[in-house]
Short mmCIF file of C-alpha atoms and ligand atoms in Angstrom, two decimals:
data_model
loop_
_atom_site.label_atom_id
_atom_site.label_comp_id
_atom_site.label_asym_id
_atom_site.label_seq_id
_atom_site.Cartn_x
_atom_site.Cartn_y
_atom_site.Cartn_z
CA UNK A 27 24.98 -7.82 14.85
CA UNK A 28 24.89 -4.06 15.20
CA UNK A 29 22.40 -4.29 18.05
CA UNK A 30 24.91 -6.44 19.92
CA UNK A 31 27.15 -3.39 20.04
CA UNK A 32 24.42 -1.47 21.83
CA UNK A 33 26.12 -0.60 25.08
CA UNK A 34 24.01 -1.27 28.11
CA UNK A 35 25.18 2.06 29.51
CA UNK A 36 23.19 3.74 26.75
CA UNK A 37 20.07 2.07 28.07
CA UNK A 38 20.92 2.36 31.75
CA UNK A 39 22.88 5.34 33.10
CA UNK A 40 23.30 3.94 36.56
CA UNK A 41 23.10 6.55 39.31
CA UNK A 42 23.34 9.53 36.97
CA UNK A 43 20.66 11.34 34.96
CA UNK A 44 17.66 9.14 34.10
CA UNK A 45 18.44 6.73 31.29
CA UNK A 46 16.46 6.67 28.08
CA UNK A 47 14.51 3.68 29.37
CA UNK A 48 13.74 5.32 32.70
CA UNK A 49 12.50 8.51 31.02
CA UNK A 50 10.28 6.65 28.62
CA UNK A 51 8.81 4.38 31.27
CA UNK A 52 8.10 7.42 33.43
CA UNK A 53 6.35 9.05 30.47
CA UNK A 54 4.34 5.90 29.76
CA UNK A 55 3.03 5.87 33.32
CA UNK A 56 1.58 9.37 32.87
CA UNK A 57 -0.84 7.87 30.28
CA UNK A 58 -0.72 10.93 28.03
CA UNK A 59 -1.73 9.61 24.62
CA UNK A 60 -0.38 12.74 22.95
CA UNK A 61 3.08 11.55 24.10
CA UNK A 62 3.04 7.75 23.95
CA UNK A 63 0.74 5.22 22.33
CA UNK A 64 1.46 1.61 23.16
CA UNK A 65 -1.36 -0.93 23.12
CA UNK A 66 -1.05 -4.21 25.00
CA UNK A 67 0.83 -6.76 22.87
CA UNK A 68 -1.34 -8.78 20.44
CA UNK A 69 -0.48 -12.45 20.79
CA UNK A 70 -1.34 -15.25 18.37
CA UNK A 71 -1.04 -18.73 19.94
CA UNK A 72 0.55 -21.40 17.72
CA UNK A 73 -0.89 -24.23 19.74
CA UNK A 74 0.36 -27.28 17.87
CA UNK A 75 3.96 -26.03 18.15
CA UNK A 76 3.82 -24.63 21.71
CA UNK A 77 4.58 -21.14 20.46
CA UNK A 78 3.26 -17.59 20.35
CA UNK A 79 3.69 -14.68 17.96
CA UNK A 80 3.50 -11.27 19.61
CA UNK A 81 3.22 -7.90 17.86
CA UNK A 82 4.35 -4.88 19.88
CA UNK A 83 3.73 -1.48 18.25
CA UNK A 84 4.61 1.84 19.87
CA UNK A 85 4.57 5.52 18.89
CA UNK A 86 6.59 8.05 20.87
CA UNK A 87 5.66 11.47 19.52
CA UNK A 88 8.32 13.73 21.06
CA UNK A 89 11.10 11.26 20.23
CA UNK A 90 9.69 10.79 16.71
CA UNK A 91 9.81 6.99 17.01
CA UNK A 92 7.29 4.75 15.29
CA UNK A 93 8.17 1.13 15.80
CA UNK A 94 6.93 -2.38 16.05
CA UNK A 95 8.59 -5.54 17.24
CA UNK A 96 7.43 -8.97 16.19
CA UNK A 97 8.48 -11.59 18.67
CA UNK A 98 8.05 -15.35 18.45
CA UNK A 99 8.37 -17.17 21.76
CA UNK A 100 8.24 -20.92 22.14
CA UNK A 101 8.28 -23.47 24.91
CA UNK A 102 11.21 -25.64 23.88
CA UNK A 103 11.69 -29.23 24.90
CA UNK A 104 14.50 -29.81 27.40
CA UNK A 105 17.74 -30.19 25.41
CA UNK A 106 16.48 -28.25 22.36
CA UNK A 107 19.18 -26.06 20.82
CA UNK A 108 16.62 -23.70 19.23
CA UNK A 109 16.26 -20.21 20.71
CA UNK A 110 12.98 -19.75 22.56
CA UNK A 111 12.77 -16.02 21.84
CA UNK A 112 13.25 -14.66 18.30
CA UNK A 113 12.41 -11.14 17.24
CA UNK A 114 12.53 -8.55 14.47
CA UNK A 115 12.19 -4.81 15.03
CA UNK A 116 10.85 -2.41 12.38
CA UNK A 117 11.28 1.36 12.57
CA UNK A 118 9.04 3.59 10.45
CA UNK A 119 9.23 7.23 9.41
CA UNK A 120 6.48 8.76 11.56
CA UNK A 121 5.55 11.41 8.95
CA UNK A 122 5.57 9.26 5.82
CA UNK A 123 5.02 5.76 7.16
CA UNK A 124 7.90 4.19 5.21
CA UNK A 125 10.15 1.61 6.87
CA UNK A 126 13.50 3.15 7.83
CA UNK A 127 15.15 0.13 9.45
CA UNK A 128 14.65 -3.60 9.93
CA UNK A 129 16.70 -5.04 12.78
CA UNK A 130 17.31 -8.32 14.40
CA UNK A 131 15.49 -8.05 17.71
CA UNK A 132 17.10 -10.80 19.78
CA UNK A 133 19.94 -8.74 21.20
CA UNK A 134 17.63 -5.75 21.69
CA UNK A 135 15.14 -7.94 23.56
CA UNK A 136 17.83 -9.47 25.74
CA UNK A 137 19.52 -6.16 26.57
CA UNK A 138 16.50 -3.96 27.11
CA UNK A 139 14.82 -6.54 29.35
CA UNK A 140 17.92 -6.83 31.52
CA UNK A 141 18.35 -3.06 31.59
CA UNK A 142 14.76 -2.60 32.81
CA UNK A 143 15.26 -5.32 35.46
CA UNK A 144 18.40 -3.46 36.55
CA UNK A 145 16.36 -0.28 36.96
CA UNK A 146 14.01 -2.28 39.21
CA UNK A 147 16.99 -3.59 41.20
CA UNK A 148 18.44 -0.11 41.54
CA UNK A 149 15.13 1.08 43.03
CA UNK A 150 14.01 -1.95 45.07
CA UNK A 151 16.97 -4.07 46.14
CA UNK A 152 17.95 -4.03 49.83
CA UNK A 153 20.53 -1.41 50.77
CA UNK A 154 23.02 -4.18 51.56
CA UNK A 155 22.82 -6.59 48.61
CA UNK A 156 25.61 -9.14 48.66
CA UNK A 157 24.16 -12.22 46.97
CA UNK A 158 22.74 -12.35 43.44
CA UNK A 159 20.89 -15.45 42.29
CA UNK A 160 19.89 -16.14 38.69
CA UNK A 161 17.41 -18.88 37.82
CA UNK A 162 17.75 -20.04 34.20
CA UNK A 163 20.76 -20.18 31.90
CA UNK A 164 19.41 -18.92 28.57
CA UNK A 165 19.59 -15.60 26.72
CA UNK A 166 17.87 -13.57 29.40
CA UNK A 167 19.89 -15.17 32.20
CA UNK A 168 23.06 -14.21 30.32
CA UNK A 169 22.01 -10.61 29.66
CA UNK A 170 20.90 -10.22 33.28
CA UNK A 171 24.20 -11.62 34.53
CA UNK A 172 26.10 -9.16 32.32
CA UNK A 173 24.14 -6.11 33.39
CA UNK A 174 23.70 -6.92 37.08
CA UNK A 175 27.35 -7.73 37.65
CA UNK A 176 28.42 -4.67 35.69
CA UNK A 177 26.17 -2.25 37.56
CA UNK A 178 26.17 -3.67 41.10
CA UNK A 179 28.80 -5.17 43.36
CA UNK A 180 27.85 -8.62 44.69
CA UNK A 181 30.04 -10.77 46.92
CA UNK A 182 28.51 -13.94 45.56
CA UNK A 183 26.65 -14.90 42.39
CA UNK A 184 24.66 -18.14 42.21
CA UNK A 185 23.12 -19.82 39.19
CA UNK A 186 20.52 -22.55 38.90
CA UNK A 187 19.29 -24.14 35.71
CA UNK A 188 17.03 -27.15 35.26
CA UNK A 189 19.88 -28.75 33.31
CA UNK A 190 22.98 -28.49 35.47
CA UNK A 191 25.31 -28.95 32.50
CA UNK A 192 23.82 -25.82 30.89
CA UNK A 193 24.52 -23.85 34.06
CA UNK A 194 28.05 -25.27 34.05
CA UNK A 195 28.54 -24.25 30.40
CA UNK A 196 27.29 -20.73 31.23
CA UNK A 197 29.75 -20.43 34.11
CA UNK A 198 32.69 -21.84 32.15
CA UNK A 199 32.55 -18.85 29.79
CA UNK A 200 32.85 -16.30 32.61
CA UNK A 201 35.87 -14.60 34.14
CA UNK A 202 34.42 -14.26 37.63
CA UNK A 203 33.36 -17.06 39.98
CA UNK A 204 29.72 -18.15 39.97
CA UNK A 205 28.34 -20.94 42.15
CA UNK A 206 26.28 -23.50 40.25
CA UNK A 207 23.50 -24.76 42.52
CA UNK A 208 21.71 -28.09 42.35
CA UNK A 209 18.31 -26.83 43.43
CA UNK A 210 16.35 -23.60 43.34
CA UNK A 211 16.12 -23.70 47.12
CA UNK A 212 19.89 -23.93 47.51
CA UNK A 213 20.34 -21.06 45.04
CA UNK A 214 17.87 -18.63 46.57
CA UNK A 215 18.26 -19.14 50.34
CA UNK A 216 19.81 -15.93 51.68
CA UNK A 217 19.93 -14.22 48.26
CA UNK A 218 19.31 -10.46 48.23
CA UNK A 219 18.48 -10.16 44.53
CA UNK A 220 16.88 -12.96 42.51
CA UNK A 221 16.33 -12.98 38.75
CA UNK A 222 13.87 -15.52 37.37
CA UNK A 223 14.47 -15.95 33.64
CA UNK A 224 13.09 -19.35 32.76
CA UNK A 225 10.57 -20.92 30.43
CA UNK A 226 8.72 -22.42 33.40
CA UNK A 227 4.93 -22.54 33.35
CA UNK A 228 4.57 -23.76 36.97
CA UNK A 229 6.04 -22.03 40.03
CA UNK A 230 9.73 -22.70 40.61
CA UNK A 231 10.38 -19.99 43.24
CA UNK A 232 8.56 -20.36 46.56
CA UNK A 233 8.07 -17.54 49.05
CA UNK A 234 9.09 -19.69 52.01
CA UNK A 235 12.67 -19.77 50.64
CA UNK A 236 12.97 -16.04 49.97
CA UNK A 237 14.86 -13.85 52.41
CA UNK A 238 12.60 -11.07 53.78
CA UNK A 239 13.48 -7.82 52.03
CA UNK A 240 14.88 -9.51 48.91
CA UNK A 241 14.16 -8.16 45.45
CA UNK A 242 12.94 -10.46 42.69
CA UNK A 243 13.10 -9.41 39.04
CA UNK A 244 10.73 -11.88 37.38
CA UNK A 245 11.18 -11.97 33.63
CA UNK A 246 9.68 -15.27 32.45
CA UNK A 247 6.05 -16.55 32.69
CA UNK A 248 4.64 -14.13 30.14
CA UNK A 249 1.34 -15.93 29.58
CA UNK A 250 -1.80 -15.66 31.71
CA UNK A 251 -1.58 -19.35 32.69
CA UNK A 252 2.20 -19.52 33.27
CA UNK A 253 3.90 -19.12 36.61
CA UNK A 254 7.43 -18.76 37.97
CA UNK A 255 6.51 -17.49 41.45
CA UNK A 256 4.17 -19.12 43.96
CA UNK A 257 1.13 -17.57 45.65
CA UNK A 258 2.91 -17.04 48.97
CA UNK A 259 5.62 -14.92 47.36
CA UNK A 260 3.18 -13.00 45.17
CA UNK A 261 0.86 -12.19 48.06
CA UNK A 262 3.58 -11.31 50.59
CA UNK A 263 5.70 -9.13 48.33
CA UNK A 264 5.11 -5.59 47.18
CA UNK A 265 4.44 -6.12 43.48
CA UNK A 266 5.64 -3.69 40.83
CA UNK A 267 5.05 -4.14 37.08
CA UNK A 268 6.19 -2.54 33.84
CA UNK A 269 2.63 -1.90 32.65
CA UNK A 270 -0.57 -2.50 34.63
CA UNK A 271 -2.52 -3.35 31.46
CA UNK A 272 0.16 -5.78 30.29
CA UNK A 273 0.48 -7.43 33.68
CA UNK A 274 -3.24 -7.89 34.26
CA UNK A 275 -3.69 -9.32 30.74
CA UNK A 276 -0.58 -11.52 30.50
CA UNK A 277 0.97 -12.40 33.84
CA UNK A 278 -0.10 -15.74 35.32
CA UNK A 279 1.83 -14.86 38.47
CA UNK A 280 -0.44 -11.86 39.00
CA UNK A 281 -3.74 -13.14 37.58
CA UNK A 282 -3.67 -16.59 39.20
CA UNK A 283 -2.31 -15.52 42.59
CA UNK A 284 -4.78 -12.63 42.88
CA UNK A 285 -1.88 -10.45 44.03
CA UNK A 286 -2.40 -6.72 44.05
CA UNK A 287 -0.19 -4.59 41.81
CA UNK A 288 1.25 -1.80 43.94
CA UNK A 289 2.74 0.36 41.20
CA UNK A 290 4.34 0.55 37.78
CA UNK A 291 8.07 1.09 37.56
CA UNK A 292 7.30 4.35 35.74
CA UNK A 293 5.12 5.52 38.65
CA UNK A 294 8.09 5.08 40.99
CA UNK A 295 10.39 6.84 38.52
CA UNK A 296 7.87 9.72 38.42
CA UNK A 297 7.76 9.86 42.22
CA UNK A 298 4.04 9.12 42.48
CA UNK A 299 4.62 5.80 44.30
CA UNK A 300 7.42 4.89 46.73
CA UNK A 301 10.15 2.29 46.21
CA UNK A 302 9.59 0.02 49.22
CA UNK A 303 13.10 -1.43 49.20
CA UNK A 304 12.95 -2.40 52.87
CA UNK A 305 10.19 -4.91 52.02
CA UNK A 306 10.27 -8.02 49.83
CA UNK A 307 9.63 -6.73 46.32
CA UNK A 308 8.73 -8.38 43.03
CA UNK A 309 9.16 -6.60 39.71
CA UNK A 310 7.04 -8.53 37.23
CA UNK A 311 8.33 -7.78 33.73
CA UNK A 312 6.30 -8.63 30.64
CA UNK A 313 8.18 -6.48 28.13
CA UNK A 314 6.96 -3.33 26.38
CA UNK A 315 7.05 -2.01 22.82
CA UNK A 316 8.36 1.37 24.03
CA UNK A 317 11.45 -0.37 25.45
CA UNK A 318 12.19 -1.88 22.04
CA UNK A 319 11.42 1.40 20.29
CA UNK A 320 13.92 3.54 22.21
CA UNK A 321 16.55 0.77 22.06
CA UNK A 322 16.12 0.41 18.29
CA UNK A 323 16.45 4.18 17.88
CA UNK A 324 19.78 4.05 19.77
CA UNK A 325 20.97 1.25 17.50
CA UNK A 326 19.98 3.20 14.39
CA UNK A 327 21.72 6.35 15.65
CA UNK A 328 24.86 4.34 16.29
CA UNK A 329 24.66 2.85 12.83
CA UNK A 330 24.21 6.29 11.25
CA UNK A 331 27.17 7.70 13.17
CA UNK A 332 29.50 4.80 12.33
CA UNK A 333 28.66 3.91 8.71
N1 NAI B 513 9.85 -9.92 30.29
C1 NAI B 513 10.35 -9.76 29.09
O1 NAI B 513 10.42 -8.64 28.57
C2 NAI B 513 10.82 -10.94 28.33
C3 NAI B 513 10.58 -12.19 28.80
N2 NAI B 513 11.05 -13.28 28.12
C4 NAI B 513 10.76 -14.56 28.75
O2 NAI B 513 11.90 -14.90 29.55
C5 NAI B 513 12.05 -16.32 29.63
C6 NAI B 513 13.47 -16.70 29.22
O3 NAI B 513 13.65 -16.33 27.88
P1 NAI B 513 15.02 -16.66 27.12
O4 NAI B 513 16.16 -16.46 28.03
O5 NAI B 513 14.95 -15.96 25.83
O6 NAI B 513 14.85 -18.23 26.86
P2 NAI B 513 16.00 -19.36 26.75
O7 NAI B 513 15.38 -20.50 26.04
O8 NAI B 513 17.23 -18.78 26.20
O9 NAI B 513 16.25 -19.76 28.27
C7 NAI B 513 15.22 -20.37 29.00
C8 NAI B 513 15.79 -20.97 30.27
O10 NAI B 513 14.69 -21.48 31.03
C9 NAI B 513 14.93 -22.86 31.31
N3 NAI B 513 13.63 -23.53 31.36
C10 NAI B 513 12.82 -23.82 30.32
N4 NAI B 513 11.71 -24.43 30.76
C11 NAI B 513 11.85 -24.55 32.11
C12 NAI B 513 11.04 -25.11 33.12
N5 NAI B 513 9.87 -25.67 32.84
N6 NAI B 513 11.49 -25.03 34.40
C13 NAI B 513 12.67 -24.45 34.68
N7 NAI B 513 13.48 -23.92 33.76
C14 NAI B 513 13.07 -23.96 32.48
C15 NAI B 513 15.84 -23.35 30.21
O11 NAI B 513 16.54 -24.50 30.63
C16 NAI B 513 16.74 -22.13 30.03
O12 NAI B 513 17.74 -22.12 31.02
C17 NAI B 513 10.96 -16.89 28.73
O13 NAI B 513 9.83 -17.20 29.50
C18 NAI B 513 10.63 -15.73 27.79
O14 NAI B 513 9.33 -15.80 27.25
C19 NAI B 513 11.79 -13.17 26.99
C20 NAI B 513 12.01 -11.93 26.46
C21 NAI B 513 11.55 -10.72 27.08
O1 2PC B 514 8.80 -8.35 25.52
C1 2PC B 514 9.13 -9.32 24.84
O2 2PC B 514 9.81 -9.26 23.83
C2 2PC B 514 8.67 -10.64 25.30
N1 2PC B 514 8.03 -10.82 26.41
C3 2PC B 514 7.65 -12.16 26.61
C4 2PC B 514 8.22 -12.90 25.48
C5 2PC B 514 8.87 -11.88 24.62
#
C-alpha cells in the first residue's frame, strides 16, 4: 500500500532537472560496472500454467542500493480476474547483505514502467501531440493513462481493449472523457502517441495504420516469441530500447522482425544519440531492475520519513 503513495512526480520530474529514473538510465547506458551492475533478467518458464518467474537484481554503488525484484507474469485467459503481473521487491543492506525491506512490487512495477514510457514520450513524441491512444485496459494501461494525462496535454484520448466491456469499465472510473474504440485500427488512426500495454503474443498494431511521426511506447510482449507490433512498424520506425541486452534477449518485436535498435533511452538522455522525434519512433520497454531499485528506495525513504 505504501508504494501506491509513491508520487509519479518523484519518478518523473517533467521538464525540470533529470528525474531519478532518467539519471539512473543515463548511468546504466555508460556501462560502468563500478557504478551499476544489472544482469539481464533470469526467467523461469512455468509452461503448464502459461507463466514466467523473473528475477531482476541490481546494484547501484553510488546510491547504495542493492535490490532484487521477483516478478511472476502470466498469460491469463480472457475474462480471468487474476492479475497477470505480480511482484515482490527486496532491498538489502549493501555492506552487510541483510534484508532491509520487503515490498509489494505491483504498484512499483506499474508506476515505474509508465514513468519510463513517459520519459520516452517526452523525448520522442511529435511536437504537436493531440491524440493519445492506449491499447489494453489492465494495470499498465491504467498507470500509463494516469501518467500520460498528468504530464502531457492531449485533446483526445482513445482506448481499445480486446474486451470492450473492460475498456468501458476503465473509462467509467475516470473524470475526463475517453473514447472507447471497437478496433485497434479505429483507435490508432491519426494518433500521435500510442501505448501498447497488452498480453498479446501476436501483432495487434500494424504499421500501415500508424501516422508518420507518431511515437509508440510498447510495454507488453516481453518474451522472445511474443509480438505486439508488426514487421512493417518495427522496420520503418526508429527503435529505442531500455537496455540493448534485454531487448535482444527478450523482445519478440525486435528479434523476430530483425529491426535494428537505434539507441537506448539512456544514450539519448546522455546526449550520445539523438531523439528523432520528427520520425516514427518506437520505445520498446522490457523493464529493468535498476528502475525497481530506485523506485523502491524512494518508497523506503518515504516510509522512513512518515513512520
Ligand atoms: N515493460 C515492462 O516493464 C513491463 C511489461 N509488462 C507487460 O505489460 C503487459 C500488460 O501487463 P499488465 O497491465 O500488468 O497486465 P493486465 O493483465 O493487467 O492487462 C493486460 C491487458 O492486455 C489485454 N490482453 C491480454 N491478452 C491479449 C491479447 N492476446 N490481445 C489483446 N489484448 C490482450 C487484456 O485484456 C488486458 O486489457 C504484459 O505483457 C506484461 O507482461 C508488465 C510489467 C512491466
Ligand atoms: O519489468 C518487469 O517487471 C516486467 N517486464 C515484463 C513482465 C514484468
